[in-house]
CSV table of C-alpha atoms and ligand atoms in Angstrom, one decimal:
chain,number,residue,atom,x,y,z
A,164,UNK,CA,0.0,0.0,0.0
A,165,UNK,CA,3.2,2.0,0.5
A,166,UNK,CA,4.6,2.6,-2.9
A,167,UNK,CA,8.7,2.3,-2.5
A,168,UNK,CA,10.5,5.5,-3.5
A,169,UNK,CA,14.2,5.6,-4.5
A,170,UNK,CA,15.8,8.5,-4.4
A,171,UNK,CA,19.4,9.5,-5.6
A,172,UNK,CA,21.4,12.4,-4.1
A,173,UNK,CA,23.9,13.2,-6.3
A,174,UNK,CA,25.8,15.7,-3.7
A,175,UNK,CA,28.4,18.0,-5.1
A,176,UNK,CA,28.8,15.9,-7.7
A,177,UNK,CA,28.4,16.1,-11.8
A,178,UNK,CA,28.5,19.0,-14.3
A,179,UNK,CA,25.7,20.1,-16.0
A,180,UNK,CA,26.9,17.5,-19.3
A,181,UNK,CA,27.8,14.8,-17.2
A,182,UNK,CA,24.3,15.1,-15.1
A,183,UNK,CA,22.3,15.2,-18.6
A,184,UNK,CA,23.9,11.7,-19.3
A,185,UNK,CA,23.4,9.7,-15.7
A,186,UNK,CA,19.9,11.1,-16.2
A,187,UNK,CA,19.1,9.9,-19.5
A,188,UNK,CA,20.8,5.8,-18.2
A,189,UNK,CA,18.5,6.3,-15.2
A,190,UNK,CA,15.8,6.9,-17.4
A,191,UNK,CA,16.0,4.0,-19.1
A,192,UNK,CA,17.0,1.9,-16.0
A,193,UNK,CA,13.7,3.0,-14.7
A,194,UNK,CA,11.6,2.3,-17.8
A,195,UNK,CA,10.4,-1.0,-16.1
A,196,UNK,CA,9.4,0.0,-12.7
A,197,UNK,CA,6.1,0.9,-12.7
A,198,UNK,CA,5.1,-0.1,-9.5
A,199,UNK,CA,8.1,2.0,-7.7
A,200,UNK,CA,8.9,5.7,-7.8
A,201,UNK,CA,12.4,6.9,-8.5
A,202,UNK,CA,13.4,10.6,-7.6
A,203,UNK,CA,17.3,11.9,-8.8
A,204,UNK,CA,18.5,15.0,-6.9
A,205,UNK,CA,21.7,16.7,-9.1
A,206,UNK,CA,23.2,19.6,-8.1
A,207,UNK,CA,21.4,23.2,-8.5
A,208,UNK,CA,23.4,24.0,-11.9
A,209,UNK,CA,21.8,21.1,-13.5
A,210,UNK,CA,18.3,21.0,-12.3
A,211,UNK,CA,17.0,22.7,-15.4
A,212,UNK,CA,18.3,20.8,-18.4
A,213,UNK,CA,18.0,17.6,-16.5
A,214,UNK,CA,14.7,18.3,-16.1
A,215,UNK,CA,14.3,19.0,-19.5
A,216,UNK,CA,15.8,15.3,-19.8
A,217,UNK,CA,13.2,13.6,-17.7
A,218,UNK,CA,10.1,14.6,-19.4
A,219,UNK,CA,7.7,12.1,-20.3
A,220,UNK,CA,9.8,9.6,-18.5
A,221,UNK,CA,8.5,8.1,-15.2
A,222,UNK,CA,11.6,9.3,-12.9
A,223,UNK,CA,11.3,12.7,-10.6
A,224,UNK,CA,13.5,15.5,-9.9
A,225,UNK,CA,14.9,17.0,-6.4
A,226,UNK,CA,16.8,19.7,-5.4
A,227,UNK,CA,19.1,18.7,-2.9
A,228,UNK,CA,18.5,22.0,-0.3
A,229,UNK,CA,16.0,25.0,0.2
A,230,UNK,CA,15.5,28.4,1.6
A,231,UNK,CA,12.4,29.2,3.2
A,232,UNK,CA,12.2,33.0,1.4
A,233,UNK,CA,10.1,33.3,-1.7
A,234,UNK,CA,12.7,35.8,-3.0
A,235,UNK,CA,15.1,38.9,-2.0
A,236,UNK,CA,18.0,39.7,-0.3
A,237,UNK,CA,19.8,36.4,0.4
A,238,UNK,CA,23.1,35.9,-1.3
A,239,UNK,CA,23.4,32.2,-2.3
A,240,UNK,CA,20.1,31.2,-1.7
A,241,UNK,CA,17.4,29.4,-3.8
A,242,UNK,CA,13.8,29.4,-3.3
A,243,UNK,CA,10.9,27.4,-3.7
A,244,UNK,CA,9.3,29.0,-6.3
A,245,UNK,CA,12.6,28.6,-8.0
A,246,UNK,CA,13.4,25.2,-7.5
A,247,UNK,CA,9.6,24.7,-9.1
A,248,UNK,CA,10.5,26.6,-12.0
A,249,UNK,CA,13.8,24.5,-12.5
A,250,UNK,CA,11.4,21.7,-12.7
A,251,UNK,CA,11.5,19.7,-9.0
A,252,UNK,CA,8.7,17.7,-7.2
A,253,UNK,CA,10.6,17.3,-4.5
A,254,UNK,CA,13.3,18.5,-2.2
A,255,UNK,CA,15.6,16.9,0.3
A,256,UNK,CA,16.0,18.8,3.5
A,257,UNK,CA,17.9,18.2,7.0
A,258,UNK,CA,20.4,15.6,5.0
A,259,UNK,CA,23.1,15.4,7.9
A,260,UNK,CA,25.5,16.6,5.7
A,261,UNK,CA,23.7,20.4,6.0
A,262,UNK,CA,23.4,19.5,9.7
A,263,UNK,CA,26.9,19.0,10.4
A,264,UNK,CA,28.8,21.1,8.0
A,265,UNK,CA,26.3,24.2,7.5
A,266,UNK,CA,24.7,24.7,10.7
A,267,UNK,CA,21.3,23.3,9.7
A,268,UNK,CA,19.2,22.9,12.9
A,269,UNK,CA,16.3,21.1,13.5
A,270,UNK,CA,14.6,24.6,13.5
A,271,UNK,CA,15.9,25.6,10.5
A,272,UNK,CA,14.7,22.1,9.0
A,273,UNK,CA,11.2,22.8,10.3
A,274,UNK,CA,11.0,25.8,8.4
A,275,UNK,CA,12.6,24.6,4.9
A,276,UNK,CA,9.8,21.7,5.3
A,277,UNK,CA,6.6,24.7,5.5
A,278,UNK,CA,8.1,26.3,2.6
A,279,UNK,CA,8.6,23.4,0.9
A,280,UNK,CA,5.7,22.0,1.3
A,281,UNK,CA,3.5,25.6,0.7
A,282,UNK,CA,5.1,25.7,-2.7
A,283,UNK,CA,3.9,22.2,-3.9
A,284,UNK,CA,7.2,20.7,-3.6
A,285,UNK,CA,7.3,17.2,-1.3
A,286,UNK,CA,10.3,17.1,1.4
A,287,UNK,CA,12.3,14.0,1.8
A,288,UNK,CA,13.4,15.0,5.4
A,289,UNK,CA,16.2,13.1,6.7
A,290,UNK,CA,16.9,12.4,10.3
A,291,UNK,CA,19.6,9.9,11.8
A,292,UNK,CA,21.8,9.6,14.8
A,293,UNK,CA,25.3,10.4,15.2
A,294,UNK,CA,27.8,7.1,16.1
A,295,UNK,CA,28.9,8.6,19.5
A,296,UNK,CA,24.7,9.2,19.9
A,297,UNK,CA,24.0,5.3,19.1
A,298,UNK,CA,27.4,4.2,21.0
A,299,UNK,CA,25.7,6.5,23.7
A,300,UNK,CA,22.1,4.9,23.5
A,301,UNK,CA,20.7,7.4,22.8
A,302,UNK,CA,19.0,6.9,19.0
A,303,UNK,CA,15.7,6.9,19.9
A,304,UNK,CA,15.8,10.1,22.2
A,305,UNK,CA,17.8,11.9,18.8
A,306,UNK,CA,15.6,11.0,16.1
A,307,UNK,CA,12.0,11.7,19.0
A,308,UNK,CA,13.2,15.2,19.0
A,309,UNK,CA,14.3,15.3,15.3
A,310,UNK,CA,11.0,14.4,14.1
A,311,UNK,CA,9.1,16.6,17.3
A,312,UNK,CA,11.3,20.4,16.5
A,313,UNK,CA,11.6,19.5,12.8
A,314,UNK,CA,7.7,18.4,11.5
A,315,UNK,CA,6.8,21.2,14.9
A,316,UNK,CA,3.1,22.7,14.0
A,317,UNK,CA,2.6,21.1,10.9
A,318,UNK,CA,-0.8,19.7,9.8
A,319,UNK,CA,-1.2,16.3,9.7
A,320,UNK,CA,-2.9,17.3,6.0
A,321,UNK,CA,0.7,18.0,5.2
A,322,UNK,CA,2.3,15.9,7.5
A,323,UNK,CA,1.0,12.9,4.8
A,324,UNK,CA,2.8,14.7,2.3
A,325,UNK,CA,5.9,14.2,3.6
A,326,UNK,CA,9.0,11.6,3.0
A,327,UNK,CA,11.0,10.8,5.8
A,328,UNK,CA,14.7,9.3,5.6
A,329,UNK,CA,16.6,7.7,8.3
A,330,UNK,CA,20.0,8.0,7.5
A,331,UNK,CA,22.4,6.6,10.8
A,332,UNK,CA,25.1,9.8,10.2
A,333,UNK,CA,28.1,6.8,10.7
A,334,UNK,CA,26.5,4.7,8.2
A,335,UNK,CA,26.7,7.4,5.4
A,336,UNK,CA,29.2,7.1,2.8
A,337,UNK,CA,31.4,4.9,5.0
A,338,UNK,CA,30.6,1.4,3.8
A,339,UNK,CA,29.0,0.6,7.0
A,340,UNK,CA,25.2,-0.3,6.7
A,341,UNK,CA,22.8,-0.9,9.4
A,342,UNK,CA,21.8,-4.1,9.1
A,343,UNK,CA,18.2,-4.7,8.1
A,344,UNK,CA,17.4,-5.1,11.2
A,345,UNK,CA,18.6,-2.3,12.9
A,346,UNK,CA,17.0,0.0,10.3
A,347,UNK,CA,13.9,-2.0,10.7
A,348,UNK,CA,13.6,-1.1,14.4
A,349,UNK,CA,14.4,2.5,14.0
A,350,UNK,CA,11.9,2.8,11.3
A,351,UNK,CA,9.5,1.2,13.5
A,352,UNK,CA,10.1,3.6,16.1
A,353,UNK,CA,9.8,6.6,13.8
A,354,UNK,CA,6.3,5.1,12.5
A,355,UNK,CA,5.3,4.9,16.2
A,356,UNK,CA,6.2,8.7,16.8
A,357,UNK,CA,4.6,9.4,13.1
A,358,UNK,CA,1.6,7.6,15.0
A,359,UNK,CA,1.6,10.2,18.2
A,360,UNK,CA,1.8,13.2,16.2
A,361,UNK,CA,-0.5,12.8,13.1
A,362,UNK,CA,-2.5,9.5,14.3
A,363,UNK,CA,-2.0,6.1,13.4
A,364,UNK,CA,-3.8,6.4,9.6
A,365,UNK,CA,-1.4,9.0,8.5
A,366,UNK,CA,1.9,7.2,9.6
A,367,UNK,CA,1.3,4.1,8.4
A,368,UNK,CA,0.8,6.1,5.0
A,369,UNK,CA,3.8,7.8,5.3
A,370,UNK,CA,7.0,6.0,3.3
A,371,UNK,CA,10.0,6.0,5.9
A,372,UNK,CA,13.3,5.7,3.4
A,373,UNK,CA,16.7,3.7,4.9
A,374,UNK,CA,19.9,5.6,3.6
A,375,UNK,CA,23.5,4.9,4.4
A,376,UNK,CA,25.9,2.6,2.3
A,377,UNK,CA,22.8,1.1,0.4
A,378,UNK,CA,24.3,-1.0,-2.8
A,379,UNK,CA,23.1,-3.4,-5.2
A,380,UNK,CA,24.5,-5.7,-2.9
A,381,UNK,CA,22.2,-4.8,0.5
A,382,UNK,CA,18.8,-3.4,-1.4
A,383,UNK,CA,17.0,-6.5,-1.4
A,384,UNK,CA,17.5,-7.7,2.2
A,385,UNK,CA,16.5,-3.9,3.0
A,386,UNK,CA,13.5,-3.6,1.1
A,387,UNK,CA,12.2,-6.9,2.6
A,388,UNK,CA,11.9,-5.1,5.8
A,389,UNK,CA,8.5,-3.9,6.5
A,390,UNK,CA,8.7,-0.5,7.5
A,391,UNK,CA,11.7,-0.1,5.0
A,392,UNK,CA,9.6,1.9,1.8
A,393,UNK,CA,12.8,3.1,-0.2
A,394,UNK,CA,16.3,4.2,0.1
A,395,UNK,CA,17.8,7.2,-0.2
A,396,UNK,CA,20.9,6.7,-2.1
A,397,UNK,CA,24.5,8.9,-2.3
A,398,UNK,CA,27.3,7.2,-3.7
A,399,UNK,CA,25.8,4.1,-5.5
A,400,UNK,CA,22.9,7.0,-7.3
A,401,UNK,CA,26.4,8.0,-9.1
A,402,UNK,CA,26.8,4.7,-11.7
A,403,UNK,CA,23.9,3.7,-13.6
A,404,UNK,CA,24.7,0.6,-13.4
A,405,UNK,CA,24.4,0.3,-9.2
A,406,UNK,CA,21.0,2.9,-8.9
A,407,UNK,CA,20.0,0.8,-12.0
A,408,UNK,CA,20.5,-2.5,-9.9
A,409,UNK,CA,19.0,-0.2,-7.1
A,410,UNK,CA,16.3,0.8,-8.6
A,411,UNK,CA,15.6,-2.7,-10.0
A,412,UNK,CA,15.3,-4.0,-6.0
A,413,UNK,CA,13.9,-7.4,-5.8
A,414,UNK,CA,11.1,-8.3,-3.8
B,222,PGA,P1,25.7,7.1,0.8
B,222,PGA,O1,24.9,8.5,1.1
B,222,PGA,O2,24.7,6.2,0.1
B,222,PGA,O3,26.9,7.5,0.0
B,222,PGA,O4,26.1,6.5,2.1
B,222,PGA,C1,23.6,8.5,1.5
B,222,PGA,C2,23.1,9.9,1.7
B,222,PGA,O5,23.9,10.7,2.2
B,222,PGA,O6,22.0,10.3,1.4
């Protein structure tokens, strides 16, 4: 009842030429998976003509980061309405790379996620404990306030419009997966506190996406978890070959 979403985040990675091309393999990697979505997040400079490349095709576009402003004085910044125009249905927001290296908060968060989501655009909002917080014990209590300060005051009418991704912060880009499950009993968790603040019909709706060192090598055993909807993929989204294989998860 949950369809499985796949999304790529491409990070600072691609020119505008080389994003064109992984977009049109992706495309055709995607061509038979009609009962999954898949979602590709390039950098800014190539939202536009890689939009351009996914018409008519099946796949989705996301930006990668927001600002809450509509427009104005804010050096650097891109807006909603502009990430619309580039072509995006969705946006990631929170990824713990912002968190750690650009003082994203989970205030900060909260607010990219209203703007987001009063401009049309669907937030994949990533959450995910630190090592020292799991070493500590204290996952649960992270990813409770995480969810609490960062979806704070919205409706549960948009809360069901929402994507969350738990991404464990040592498990990104370091080889290290949890292990199904491990991911399975934080997603559980997270459905739970979905449950408290929107009510039970509206989390069990909601997809909950597992990144961190997903391959074409772990996808299956993930996906065969049953609060595991998706993935949110960095470093295998960059070869068509492993998001194809990603993409292509077996059930
Ligand atoms: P990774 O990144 O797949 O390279 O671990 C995931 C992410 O940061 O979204």
């Amino acid at each position: 009842m949950r369809r499985p979403l796949i999304a790529g985040n491409w990070k600072m990675n691609k020119t505008i030429g080389e994003a064109v091309e992984l977009a049109k393999e992706i495309v055709s990697a995607a061509a038979k998976t009609g009962d999954r979505e898949v979602v590709i997040a390039p950098p800014f400079t190539a939202l536009a003509l890689v939009a351009d490349t996914l018409k008519g095709s099946s796949v989705g576009l996301a930006a990668q980061d927001l600002f809450w402003e509509e427009k104005g004085a804010f050096t650097g910044e891109v807006s909603p309405l502009m990430l619309k125009d580039a072509g995006c249905s969705h946006v990631i927001v929170g990824h713990s790379e912002r968190r750690q290296y650009f003082g994203e908060t989970d205030e900060t968060v909260c607010r990219k996620i209203k703007a987001a989501l009063s401009a049309g655009l669907t937030p994949i909002v990533c959450i995910g404990e630190l090592l020292s917080e799991r070493e500590e014990g204290k996952t649960f209590a992270v990813i409770e306030r995480q969810l609490r300060q960062g979806l704070n005051a919205i409706s549960g009418e948009d809360a069901a419009k929402l994507v969350i991704a738990y991404e464990p912060v040592w498990a990104i880009g370091t080889g290290k997966t949890a292990s199904p499950d491990q991911a399975q009993e934080t997603h559980d968790f997270i459905r739970r506190q979905l449950a408290e603040l929107f009510g039970k019909d509206i989390a069990e709706t909601l997809r909950i996406l597992y990144g961190g060192s997903v391959t074409p090598e772990n996808i299956d055993d993930l996906m065969r978890m049953p609060d595991i909807d998706g993935a949110l993929v960095g470093g295998a989204s960059l070869k068509p070959e492993s998001f194809g294989r990603i993409i292509n998860f077996i059930n």
